[in-house]
XYZ file of C-alpha atoms in Angstrom:
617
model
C 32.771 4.185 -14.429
C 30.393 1.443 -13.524
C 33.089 -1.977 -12.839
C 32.932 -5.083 -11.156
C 34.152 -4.232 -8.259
C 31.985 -1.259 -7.851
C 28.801 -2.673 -8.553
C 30.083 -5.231 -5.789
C 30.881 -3.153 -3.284
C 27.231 -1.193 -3.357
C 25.666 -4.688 -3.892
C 27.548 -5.905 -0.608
C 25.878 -2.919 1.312
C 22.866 -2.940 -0.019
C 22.507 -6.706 1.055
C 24.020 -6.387 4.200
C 21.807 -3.240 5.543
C 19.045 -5.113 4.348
C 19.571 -8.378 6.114
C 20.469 -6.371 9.282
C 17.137 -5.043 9.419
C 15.282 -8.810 10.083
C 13.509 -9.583 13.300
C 15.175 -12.575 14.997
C 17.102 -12.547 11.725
C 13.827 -14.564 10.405
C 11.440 -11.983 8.866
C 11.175 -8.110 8.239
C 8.789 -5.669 9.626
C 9.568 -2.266 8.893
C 8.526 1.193 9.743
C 5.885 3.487 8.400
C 6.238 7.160 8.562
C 4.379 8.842 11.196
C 1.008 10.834 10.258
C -0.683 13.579 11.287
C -3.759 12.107 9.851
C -3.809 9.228 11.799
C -2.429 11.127 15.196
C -5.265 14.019 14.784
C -7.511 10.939 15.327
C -6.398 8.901 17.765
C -6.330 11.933 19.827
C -9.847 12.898 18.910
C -10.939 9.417 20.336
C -8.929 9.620 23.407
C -10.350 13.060 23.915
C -13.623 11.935 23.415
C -12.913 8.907 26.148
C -12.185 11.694 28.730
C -10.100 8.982 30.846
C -7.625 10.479 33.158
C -4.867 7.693 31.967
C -5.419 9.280 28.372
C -3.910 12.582 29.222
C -0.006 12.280 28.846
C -1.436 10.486 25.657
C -3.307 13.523 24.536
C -1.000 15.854 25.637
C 2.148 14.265 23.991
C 0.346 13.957 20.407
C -0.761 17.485 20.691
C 2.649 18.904 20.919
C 3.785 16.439 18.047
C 1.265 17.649 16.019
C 2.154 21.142 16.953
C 5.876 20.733 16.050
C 5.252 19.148 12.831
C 3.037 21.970 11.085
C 3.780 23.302 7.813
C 5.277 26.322 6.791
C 1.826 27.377 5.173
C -0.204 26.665 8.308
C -1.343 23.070 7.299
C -0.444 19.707 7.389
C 0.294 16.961 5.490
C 0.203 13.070 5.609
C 3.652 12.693 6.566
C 5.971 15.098 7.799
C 7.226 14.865 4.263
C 4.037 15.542 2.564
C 2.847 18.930 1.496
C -0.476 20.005 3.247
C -3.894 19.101 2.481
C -7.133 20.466 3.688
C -8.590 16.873 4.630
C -5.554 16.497 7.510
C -5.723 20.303 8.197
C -9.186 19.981 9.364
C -8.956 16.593 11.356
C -6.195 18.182 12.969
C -7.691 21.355 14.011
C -10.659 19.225 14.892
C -8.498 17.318 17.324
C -6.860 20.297 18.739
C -10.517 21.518 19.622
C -11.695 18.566 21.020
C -8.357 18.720 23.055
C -9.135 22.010 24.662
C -6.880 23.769 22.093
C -7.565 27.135 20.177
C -5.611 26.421 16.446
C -3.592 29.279 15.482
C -4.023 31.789 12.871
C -1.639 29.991 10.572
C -4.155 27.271 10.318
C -7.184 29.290 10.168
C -5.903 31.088 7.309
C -4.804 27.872 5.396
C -8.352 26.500 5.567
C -9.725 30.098 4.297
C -7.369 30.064 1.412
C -8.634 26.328 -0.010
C -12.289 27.384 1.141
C -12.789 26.120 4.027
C -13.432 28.962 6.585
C -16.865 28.488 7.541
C -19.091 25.399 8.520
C -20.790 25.064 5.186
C -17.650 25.224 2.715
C -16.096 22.821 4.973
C -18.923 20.424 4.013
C -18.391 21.317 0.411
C -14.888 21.423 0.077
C -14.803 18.042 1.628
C -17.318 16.705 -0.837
C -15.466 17.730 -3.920
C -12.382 16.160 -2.972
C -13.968 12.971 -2.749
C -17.030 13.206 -4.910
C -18.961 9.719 -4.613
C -16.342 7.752 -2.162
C -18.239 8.301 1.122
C -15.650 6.051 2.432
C -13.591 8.748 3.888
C -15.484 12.190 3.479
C -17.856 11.248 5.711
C -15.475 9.918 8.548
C -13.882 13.285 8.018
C -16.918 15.194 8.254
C -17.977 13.351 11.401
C -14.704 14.496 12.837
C -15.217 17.698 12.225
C -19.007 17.419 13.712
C -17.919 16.151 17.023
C -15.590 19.475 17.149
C -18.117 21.784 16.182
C -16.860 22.695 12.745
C -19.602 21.677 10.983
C -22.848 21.129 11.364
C -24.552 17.665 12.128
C -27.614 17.617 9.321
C -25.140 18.483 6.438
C -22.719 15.048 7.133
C -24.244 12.872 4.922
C -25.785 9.979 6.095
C -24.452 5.833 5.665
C -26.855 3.074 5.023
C -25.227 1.329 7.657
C -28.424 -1.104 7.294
C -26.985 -2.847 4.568
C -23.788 -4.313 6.567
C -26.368 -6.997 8.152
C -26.748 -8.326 4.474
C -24.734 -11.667 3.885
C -21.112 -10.623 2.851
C -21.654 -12.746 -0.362
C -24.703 -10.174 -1.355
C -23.047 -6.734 -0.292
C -21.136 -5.984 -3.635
C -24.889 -5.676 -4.877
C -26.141 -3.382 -2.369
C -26.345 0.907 -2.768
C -22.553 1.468 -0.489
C -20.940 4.673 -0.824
C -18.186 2.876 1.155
C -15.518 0.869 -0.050
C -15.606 -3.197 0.873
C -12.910 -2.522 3.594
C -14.977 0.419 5.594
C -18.017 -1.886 6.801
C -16.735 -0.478 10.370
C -17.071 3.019 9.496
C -19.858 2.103 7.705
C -21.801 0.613 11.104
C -20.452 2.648 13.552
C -20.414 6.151 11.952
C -23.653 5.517 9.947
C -25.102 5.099 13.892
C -23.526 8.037 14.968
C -24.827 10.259 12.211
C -28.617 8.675 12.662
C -28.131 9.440 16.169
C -27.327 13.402 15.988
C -29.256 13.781 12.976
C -32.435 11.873 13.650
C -35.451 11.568 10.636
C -38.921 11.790 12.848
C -38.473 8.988 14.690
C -36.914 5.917 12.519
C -34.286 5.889 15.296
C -36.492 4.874 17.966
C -38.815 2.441 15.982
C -38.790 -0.919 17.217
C -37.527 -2.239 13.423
C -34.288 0.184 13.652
C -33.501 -0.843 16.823
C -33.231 -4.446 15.949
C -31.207 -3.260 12.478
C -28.952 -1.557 15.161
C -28.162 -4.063 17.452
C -27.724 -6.587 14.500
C -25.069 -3.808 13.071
C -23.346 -3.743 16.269
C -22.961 -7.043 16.651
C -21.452 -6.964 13.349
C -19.139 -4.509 14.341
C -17.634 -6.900 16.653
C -17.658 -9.522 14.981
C -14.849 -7.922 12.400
C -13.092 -6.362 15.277
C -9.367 -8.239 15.621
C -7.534 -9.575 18.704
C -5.500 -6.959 18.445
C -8.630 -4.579 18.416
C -7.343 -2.506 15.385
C -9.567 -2.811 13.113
C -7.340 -3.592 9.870
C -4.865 -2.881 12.117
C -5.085 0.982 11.095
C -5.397 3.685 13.648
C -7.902 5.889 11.639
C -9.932 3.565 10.932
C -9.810 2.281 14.657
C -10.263 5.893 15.615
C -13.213 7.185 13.606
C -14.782 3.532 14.841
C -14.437 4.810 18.799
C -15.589 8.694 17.970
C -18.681 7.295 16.391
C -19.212 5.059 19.701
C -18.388 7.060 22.121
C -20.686 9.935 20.627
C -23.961 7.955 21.214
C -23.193 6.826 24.564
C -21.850 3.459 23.638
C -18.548 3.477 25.962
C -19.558 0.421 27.976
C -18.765 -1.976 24.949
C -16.469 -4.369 23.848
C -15.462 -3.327 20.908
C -14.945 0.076 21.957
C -12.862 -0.471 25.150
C -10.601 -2.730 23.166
C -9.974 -0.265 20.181
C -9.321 2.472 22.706
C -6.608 0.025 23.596
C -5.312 -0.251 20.742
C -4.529 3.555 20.227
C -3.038 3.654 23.282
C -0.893 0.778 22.244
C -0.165 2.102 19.037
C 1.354 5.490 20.300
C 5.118 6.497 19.709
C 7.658 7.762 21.534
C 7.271 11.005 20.167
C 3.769 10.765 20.622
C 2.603 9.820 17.332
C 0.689 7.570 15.427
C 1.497 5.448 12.184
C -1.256 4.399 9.661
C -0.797 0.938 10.472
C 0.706 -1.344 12.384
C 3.328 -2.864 9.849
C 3.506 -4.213 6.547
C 5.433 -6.958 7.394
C 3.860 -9.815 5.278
C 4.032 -7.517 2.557
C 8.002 -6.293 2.886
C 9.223 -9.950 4.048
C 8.013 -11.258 1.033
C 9.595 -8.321 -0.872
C 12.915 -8.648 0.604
C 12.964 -12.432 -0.045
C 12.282 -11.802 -4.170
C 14.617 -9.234 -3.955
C 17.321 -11.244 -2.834
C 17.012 -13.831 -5.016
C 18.490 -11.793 -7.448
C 21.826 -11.529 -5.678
C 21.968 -15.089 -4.363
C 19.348 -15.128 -1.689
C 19.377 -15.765 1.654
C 21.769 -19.008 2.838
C 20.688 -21.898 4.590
C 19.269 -22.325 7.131
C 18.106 -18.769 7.135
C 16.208 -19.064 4.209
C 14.397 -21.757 5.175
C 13.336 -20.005 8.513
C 11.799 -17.025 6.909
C 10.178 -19.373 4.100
C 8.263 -21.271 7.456
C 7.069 -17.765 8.729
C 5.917 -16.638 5.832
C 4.281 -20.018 5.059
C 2.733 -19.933 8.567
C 1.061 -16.387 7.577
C -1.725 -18.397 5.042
C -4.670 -17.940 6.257
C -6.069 -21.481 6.651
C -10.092 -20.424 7.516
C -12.805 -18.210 5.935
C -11.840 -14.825 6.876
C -14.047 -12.755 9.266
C -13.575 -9.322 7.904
C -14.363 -9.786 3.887
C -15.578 -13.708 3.898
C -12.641 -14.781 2.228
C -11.724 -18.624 1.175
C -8.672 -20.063 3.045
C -5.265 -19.864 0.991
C -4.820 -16.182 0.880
C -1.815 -13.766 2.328
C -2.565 -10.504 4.255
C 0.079 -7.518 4.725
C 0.959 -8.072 8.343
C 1.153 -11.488 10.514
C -0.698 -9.496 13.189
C -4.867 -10.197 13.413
C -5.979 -7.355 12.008
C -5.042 -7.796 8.238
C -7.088 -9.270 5.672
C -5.376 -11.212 3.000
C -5.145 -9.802 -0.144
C -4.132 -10.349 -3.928
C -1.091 -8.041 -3.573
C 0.193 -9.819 -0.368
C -0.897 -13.080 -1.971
C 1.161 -12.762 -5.053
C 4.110 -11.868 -3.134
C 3.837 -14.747 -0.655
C 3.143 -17.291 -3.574
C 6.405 -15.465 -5.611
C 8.502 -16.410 -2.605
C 7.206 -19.971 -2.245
C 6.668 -21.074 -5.215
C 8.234 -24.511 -5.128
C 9.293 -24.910 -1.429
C 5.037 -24.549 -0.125
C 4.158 -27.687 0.122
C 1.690 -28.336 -2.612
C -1.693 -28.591 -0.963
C -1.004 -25.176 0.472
C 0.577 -23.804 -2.664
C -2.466 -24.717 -4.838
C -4.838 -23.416 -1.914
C -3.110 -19.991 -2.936
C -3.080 -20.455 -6.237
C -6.865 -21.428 -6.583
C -7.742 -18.101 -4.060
C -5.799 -15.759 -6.532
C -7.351 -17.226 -9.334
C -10.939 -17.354 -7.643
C -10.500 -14.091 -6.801
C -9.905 -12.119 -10.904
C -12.602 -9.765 -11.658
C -14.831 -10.682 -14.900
C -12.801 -7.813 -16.894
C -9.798 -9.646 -16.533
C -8.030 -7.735 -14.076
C -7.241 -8.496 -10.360
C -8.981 -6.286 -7.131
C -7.122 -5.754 -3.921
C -9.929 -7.494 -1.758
C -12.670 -8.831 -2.534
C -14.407 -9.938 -6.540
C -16.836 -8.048 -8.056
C -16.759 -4.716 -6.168
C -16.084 -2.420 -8.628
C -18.281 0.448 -8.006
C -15.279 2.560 -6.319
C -11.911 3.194 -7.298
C -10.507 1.144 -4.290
C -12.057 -2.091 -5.004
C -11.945 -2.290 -8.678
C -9.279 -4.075 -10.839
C -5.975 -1.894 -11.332
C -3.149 -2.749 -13.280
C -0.090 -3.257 -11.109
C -2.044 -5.568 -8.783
C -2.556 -7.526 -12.071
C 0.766 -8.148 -13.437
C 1.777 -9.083 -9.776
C -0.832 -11.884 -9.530
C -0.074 -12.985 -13.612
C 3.734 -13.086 -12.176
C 2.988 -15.596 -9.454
C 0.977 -17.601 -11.484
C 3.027 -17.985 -13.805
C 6.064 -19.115 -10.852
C 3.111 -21.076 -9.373
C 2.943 -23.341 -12.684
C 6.677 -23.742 -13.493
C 7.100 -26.471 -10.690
C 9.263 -26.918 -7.860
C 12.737 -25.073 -7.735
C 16.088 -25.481 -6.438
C 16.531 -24.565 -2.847
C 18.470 -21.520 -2.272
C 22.168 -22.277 -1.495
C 24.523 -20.506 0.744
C 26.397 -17.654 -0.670
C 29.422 -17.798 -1.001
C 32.508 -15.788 0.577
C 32.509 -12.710 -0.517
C 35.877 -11.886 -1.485
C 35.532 -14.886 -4.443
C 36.331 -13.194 -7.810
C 34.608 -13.995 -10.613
C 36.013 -16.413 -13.166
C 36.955 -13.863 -16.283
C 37.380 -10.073 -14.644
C 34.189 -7.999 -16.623
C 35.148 -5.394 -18.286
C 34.055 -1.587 -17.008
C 31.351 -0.177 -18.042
C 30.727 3.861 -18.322
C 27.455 5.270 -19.810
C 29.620 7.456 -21.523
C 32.210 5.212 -23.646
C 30.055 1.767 -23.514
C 26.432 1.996 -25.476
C 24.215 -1.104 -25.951
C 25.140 -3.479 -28.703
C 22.653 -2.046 -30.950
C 19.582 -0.500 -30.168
C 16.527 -2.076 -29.199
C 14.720 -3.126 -32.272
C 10.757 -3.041 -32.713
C 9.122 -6.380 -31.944
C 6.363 -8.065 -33.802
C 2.829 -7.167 -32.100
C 0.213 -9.676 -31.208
C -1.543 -9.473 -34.564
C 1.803 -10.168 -36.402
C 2.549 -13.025 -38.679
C 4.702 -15.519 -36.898
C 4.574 -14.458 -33.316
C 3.322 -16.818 -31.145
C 2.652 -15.863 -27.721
C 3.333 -18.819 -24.984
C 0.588 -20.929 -23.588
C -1.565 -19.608 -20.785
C -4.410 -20.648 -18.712
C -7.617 -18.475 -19.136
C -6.751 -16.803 -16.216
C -3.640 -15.309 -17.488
C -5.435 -14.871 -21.160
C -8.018 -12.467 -19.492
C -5.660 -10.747 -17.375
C -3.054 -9.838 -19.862
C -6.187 -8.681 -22.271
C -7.151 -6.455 -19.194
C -3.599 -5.256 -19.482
C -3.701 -4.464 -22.929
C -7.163 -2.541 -22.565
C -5.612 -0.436 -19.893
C -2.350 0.398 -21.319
C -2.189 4.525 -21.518
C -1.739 6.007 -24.877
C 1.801 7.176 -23.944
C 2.399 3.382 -23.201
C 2.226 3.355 -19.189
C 0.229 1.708 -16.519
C -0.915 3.579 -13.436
C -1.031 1.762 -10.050
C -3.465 1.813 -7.202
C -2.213 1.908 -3.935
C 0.779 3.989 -5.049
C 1.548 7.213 -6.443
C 3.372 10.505 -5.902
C 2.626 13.688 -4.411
C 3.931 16.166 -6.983
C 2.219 14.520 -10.513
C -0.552 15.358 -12.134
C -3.521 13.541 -10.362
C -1.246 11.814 -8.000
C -0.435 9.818 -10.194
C 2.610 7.411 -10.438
C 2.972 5.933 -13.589
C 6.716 5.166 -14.142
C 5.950 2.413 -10.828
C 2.738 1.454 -12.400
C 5.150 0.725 -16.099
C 7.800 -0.672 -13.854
C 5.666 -3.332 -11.741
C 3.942 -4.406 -15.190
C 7.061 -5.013 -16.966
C 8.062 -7.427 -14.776
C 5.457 -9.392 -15.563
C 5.987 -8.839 -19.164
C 9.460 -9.272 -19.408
C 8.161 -13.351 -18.027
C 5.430 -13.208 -20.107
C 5.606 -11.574 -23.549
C 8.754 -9.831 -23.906
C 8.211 -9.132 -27.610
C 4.878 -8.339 -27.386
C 3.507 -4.733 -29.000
C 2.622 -3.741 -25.335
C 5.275 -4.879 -23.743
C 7.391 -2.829 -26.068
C 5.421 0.337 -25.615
C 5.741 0.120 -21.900
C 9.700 0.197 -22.441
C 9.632 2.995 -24.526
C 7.737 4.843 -21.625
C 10.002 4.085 -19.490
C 12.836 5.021 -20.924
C 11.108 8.620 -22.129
C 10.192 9.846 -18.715
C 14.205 9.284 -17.205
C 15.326 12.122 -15.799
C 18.592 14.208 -17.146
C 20.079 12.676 -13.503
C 19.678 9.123 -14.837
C 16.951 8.333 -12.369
C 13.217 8.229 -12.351
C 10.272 10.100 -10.538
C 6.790 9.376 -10.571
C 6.692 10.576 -14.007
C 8.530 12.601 -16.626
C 9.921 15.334 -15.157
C 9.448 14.857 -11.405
C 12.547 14.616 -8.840
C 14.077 11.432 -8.982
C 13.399 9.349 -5.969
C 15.651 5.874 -5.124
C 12.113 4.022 -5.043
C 11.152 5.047 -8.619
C 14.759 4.835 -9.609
C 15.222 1.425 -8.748
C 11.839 -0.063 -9.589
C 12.734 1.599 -13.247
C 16.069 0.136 -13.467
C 14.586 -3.428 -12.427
C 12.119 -3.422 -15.180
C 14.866 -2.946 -17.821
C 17.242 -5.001 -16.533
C 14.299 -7.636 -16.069
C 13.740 -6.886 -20.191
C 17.206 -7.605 -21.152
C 17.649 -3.902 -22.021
C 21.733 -3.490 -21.716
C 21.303 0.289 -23.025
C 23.137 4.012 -21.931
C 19.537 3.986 -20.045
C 20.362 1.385 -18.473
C 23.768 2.344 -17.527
C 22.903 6.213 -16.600
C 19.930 4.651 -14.017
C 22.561 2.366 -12.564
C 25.022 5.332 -11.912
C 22.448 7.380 -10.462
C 21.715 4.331 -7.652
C 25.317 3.469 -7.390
C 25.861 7.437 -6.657
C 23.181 7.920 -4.040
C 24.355 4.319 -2.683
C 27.998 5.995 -2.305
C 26.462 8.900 -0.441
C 24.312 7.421 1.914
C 21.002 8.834 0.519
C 19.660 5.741 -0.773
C 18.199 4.499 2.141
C 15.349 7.664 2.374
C 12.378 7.049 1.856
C 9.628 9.233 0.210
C 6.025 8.917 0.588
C 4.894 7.196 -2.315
C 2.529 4.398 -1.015
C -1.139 5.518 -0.781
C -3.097 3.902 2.223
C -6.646 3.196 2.320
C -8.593 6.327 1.348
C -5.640 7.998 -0.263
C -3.629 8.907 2.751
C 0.407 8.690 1.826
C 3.404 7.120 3.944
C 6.538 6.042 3.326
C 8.152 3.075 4.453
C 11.786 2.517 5.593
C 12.379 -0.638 3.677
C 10.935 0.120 0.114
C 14.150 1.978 -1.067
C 16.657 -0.730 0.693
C 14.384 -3.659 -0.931
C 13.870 -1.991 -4.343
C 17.426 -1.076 -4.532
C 19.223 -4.162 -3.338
C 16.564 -6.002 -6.072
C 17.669 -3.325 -9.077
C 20.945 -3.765 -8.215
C 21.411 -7.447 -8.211
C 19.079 -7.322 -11.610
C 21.740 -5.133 -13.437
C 24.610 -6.955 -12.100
C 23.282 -10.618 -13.287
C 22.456 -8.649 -16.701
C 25.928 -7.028 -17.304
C 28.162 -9.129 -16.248
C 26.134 -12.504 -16.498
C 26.317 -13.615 -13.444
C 25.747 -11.829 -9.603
C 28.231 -9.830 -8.628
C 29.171 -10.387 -4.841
């Protein structure tokens, strides 16, 4: 029976676990799952370093990566992830380069995907990533460096073309994604270096190329000397210098130092650094839908996210002022994710000078097909830098908050033992079905229907929409997906995150409709949702899924059966794990602790304001 009083209760713990997670009870930061990616190579670099004060390092990452092999004699992303062959090698290549012999389990894992001699290594490696240099090469050099493969068959990078202006590079040959041009510099070197043609290494022309690379190189290094704030990327960056002699620079003493920084307890390494832009801006729109945060709290983590804008032209991509990054720490690079976010949770408390700065970067920054990149316009060569769907509907979302003018502060909540003024009624999924089921609504094309008034902007975009709609109805997302789908794939968030947008947008549109029915068609028997029809339900997919209908209105037994599933795994305590469904740059998977607490507490207060028609506290 789903009732007032519970739908209160797991509302009240939802909230409170998530407000207990704030730093300085002002903004959130997180935690992102541990890899064995990213700790096979910062311990590669540090190996490569040879510095006595690296060796507890070294030593301490070893035996973590050691512990956390896979039944099968792999490894995966997380230490939730299934194996893959790309981490398998960078680990074995790391436990070379540490002085370690890897075991037979391992050896026998990279014979059975193909990968037991120097030459399928190079092959297998290519076929996983076909064209996208941007990681396969990193990987390759990796394996180089340990001796698994041989240095003429890593294919080379034009690293040449990263001393072209930033506002000319989208029309240069790059194998590499936008957000590489530090691979790109530093392991292009390093491959030029061991695998020299005659001698266009030595020429006084290459030389000059070479030392205007480098000087690129530190030019997007950070502060913090992560570059993006990622350890593989930071990591690969110090292998490549440190394997032509370069250990006297900079840029490479201060990334070292940021590995050694970046180390666990447990001897491990994250992906990043945090996503704390990103899931402070999430928790805030999340809350809203229970009654937000109370003064003055709300107004402190409204000033630190404010304070985040980036008010300059960005080193790393050349970027306008007025965007968002995913972390307040130097190395991020704003971003029309983070940026739609930040702009959702300001919108009418930004002052407006600053809000229409991030307005106009969003909207400077949509792709002539309508659609919205992650980084930078007009890069659309790889997968990584070319419009995607959920990325869309986010920025079409804040544009739309953007326009609708200022908004009423958020208020304090009240105490939390106040009833509501007429007692609801329970609700079961068994006794209680919608009204009357969802009727069709009239398409675009159809006599009488008059979609809202946008901007161009939002015309374009939601016709990018429409083009990419699946034929099952769905949307697929980008930097998201799931490990046990077809492809990877993750298209009940990719439906989810669009119908949001739609539900603001054009509820009754042909699309929008479509999307609905796809959602509701891949719930699970449980009452929750997976990554697609069929997969284990998750509390991430589960509660995006049940915000996007309650978003639409959609008061059905779906409805109801998604809601008991998340009240059920509130009431047992499994709520709160998370499963590795975000994909990092290059497709490398994490989880983060807050994405089920936000997704949940924002489902939850969704389906409460629906059902009972007003928040339940």
């Amino acid at each position: 029976m789903i009732n007032a009083e519970r739908l209160q209760q797991a509302l009240e713990t939802t909230r409170q676990h998530l407000l207990a997670q704030r730093v300085d009870g002002t903004y959130w930061e997180g935690y992102l799952s541990s890899s064995a990616l990213s700790t096979a190579t910062a311990v590669s670099a540090l190996c490569l370093a040879k510095l006595e004060q690296d060796r507890p390092l070294i030593e301490a990452g070893v035996e973590w990566l050691i512990q956390t092999q896979n039944e099968d004699g792999g490894w995966g992303d997380t230490t939730d992830s299934p194996s893959n062959l790309a981490t398998t090698l960078l680990v074995c290549s790391a436990l070379i380069l540490a002085g370690q012999t890897p075991d037979e389990a391992s050896q026998a894992y990279l014979k059975d995907h193909g990968a037991d001699t120097p030459q399928a290594r190079v092959q297998a490696i290519t076929r996983l990533y076909g064209a996208d240099r941007t990681f396969a090469v990193p990987i390759l050099m990796n394996c180089a460096l340990a001796g698994l493969v041989d240095w003429h068959a890593v294919p080379p990078l034009p690293y040449e073309w990263s001393v072209v202006p930033q506002s000319l590079l989208r029309h240069t040959p790059l194998q590499v994604v936008s957000y590489a041009l530090p691979a790109l510099i530093a392991i292009g070197i390093a491959i030029e270096y061991h695998r020299p043609i005659g001698h266009a290494f030595a020429s006084p022309l290459r030389r000059v190329v070479t030392r205007a690379a480098l000087r690129k190189l530190i030019a997007l290094q950070p502060q913090s000397g992560g570059y993006l704030e990622a350890t593989p990327l930071t990591a690969f960056v110090c292998m490549a210098l440190l394997s032509v002699g370069h250990g006297d620079q900079h840029s490479l003493k201060q990334g070292l130092q940021f590995l050694r920084q970046s180390m666990r307890a447990d001897g491990s390494w994250p992906i990043d650094t945090n996503l704390s832009v990103w899931v402070t801006s999430s928790a805030f729109n999340a809350l809203a839908h229970s009654g937000g945060l109370p003064e003055p709290e709300a107004a402190r983590t409204l000033a630190w996210l404010a304070e985040r804008q980036y008010t300059q032209v960005h080193p790393f991509t050349g970027a306008s002022p007025g965007g968002w990054g995913w972390s307040h720490l130097p190395g991020a690079v704003p971003d029309a994710d983070d940026t739609s976010g930040a702009l959702l949770a300001l919108a009418g408390y930004l002052d407006e000078k600053a809000l229409q700065s991030g307005r106009k970067w969003l909207v400077d920054l949509q792709n002539s097909d309508g659609g919205w990149p992650t980084f930078c316009r007009g890069w659309g060569k790889l997968p990584f830098d070319a419009s995607c769907d959920d990325i869309t509907a986010h920025a079409l979302r804040a544009l739309s908050h953007c326009r609708a003018g200022a908004r009423t502060p958020p208020q304090p909540l009240p105490p939390t033992n106040q009833a509501a003024a007429a007692p609801p009624q329970p609700l079961s999924p068994t006794n209680q079905a919608a009204e009357s089921p969802p009727q069709p609504c009239p398409n675009d094309q159809t006599a009488g229907y008059e979609p809202p008034p946008y901007s161009g902007s939002a015309i374009r975009g939601l016709a990018y929409l429409r083009r990419r709609q699946r034929p099952d109805g769905s949307w697929v997302p980008l930097w998201f997906g799931n490990q046990y789908t077809e492809g990877h794939l993750n298209p009940v968030f990719g439906t989810a995150r669009v119908l949001l947008a739609l539900a603001e947008l054009e509820p009754q549109s042909e699309m929008t409709q479509r999307g609905l029915q796809y959602l509701l068609s891949a719930q699970n028997p449980d009452g929750g949702w997976g990554g697609a029809a069929g997969v284990d339900t998750s509390a991430e997919e589960t509660a995006l899924a049940l915000a996007a209908l309650a978003a639409m209105g959609e008061s059905s037994e779906a409805l109801l059966q998604g809601l008991e599933c998340l009240l059920r795994n509130v009431e047992d305590g499994t709520w709160t794990r998370p499963t590795p469904i975000g994909l990092y740059f290059a497709s490398l998977w994490y989880s983060e602790v807050l994405y089920p607490v936000v997704w949940t507490v924002e489902a939850l207060g969704r389906a409460s304001n629906l059902l009972f028609a007003k928040t339940v506290r």
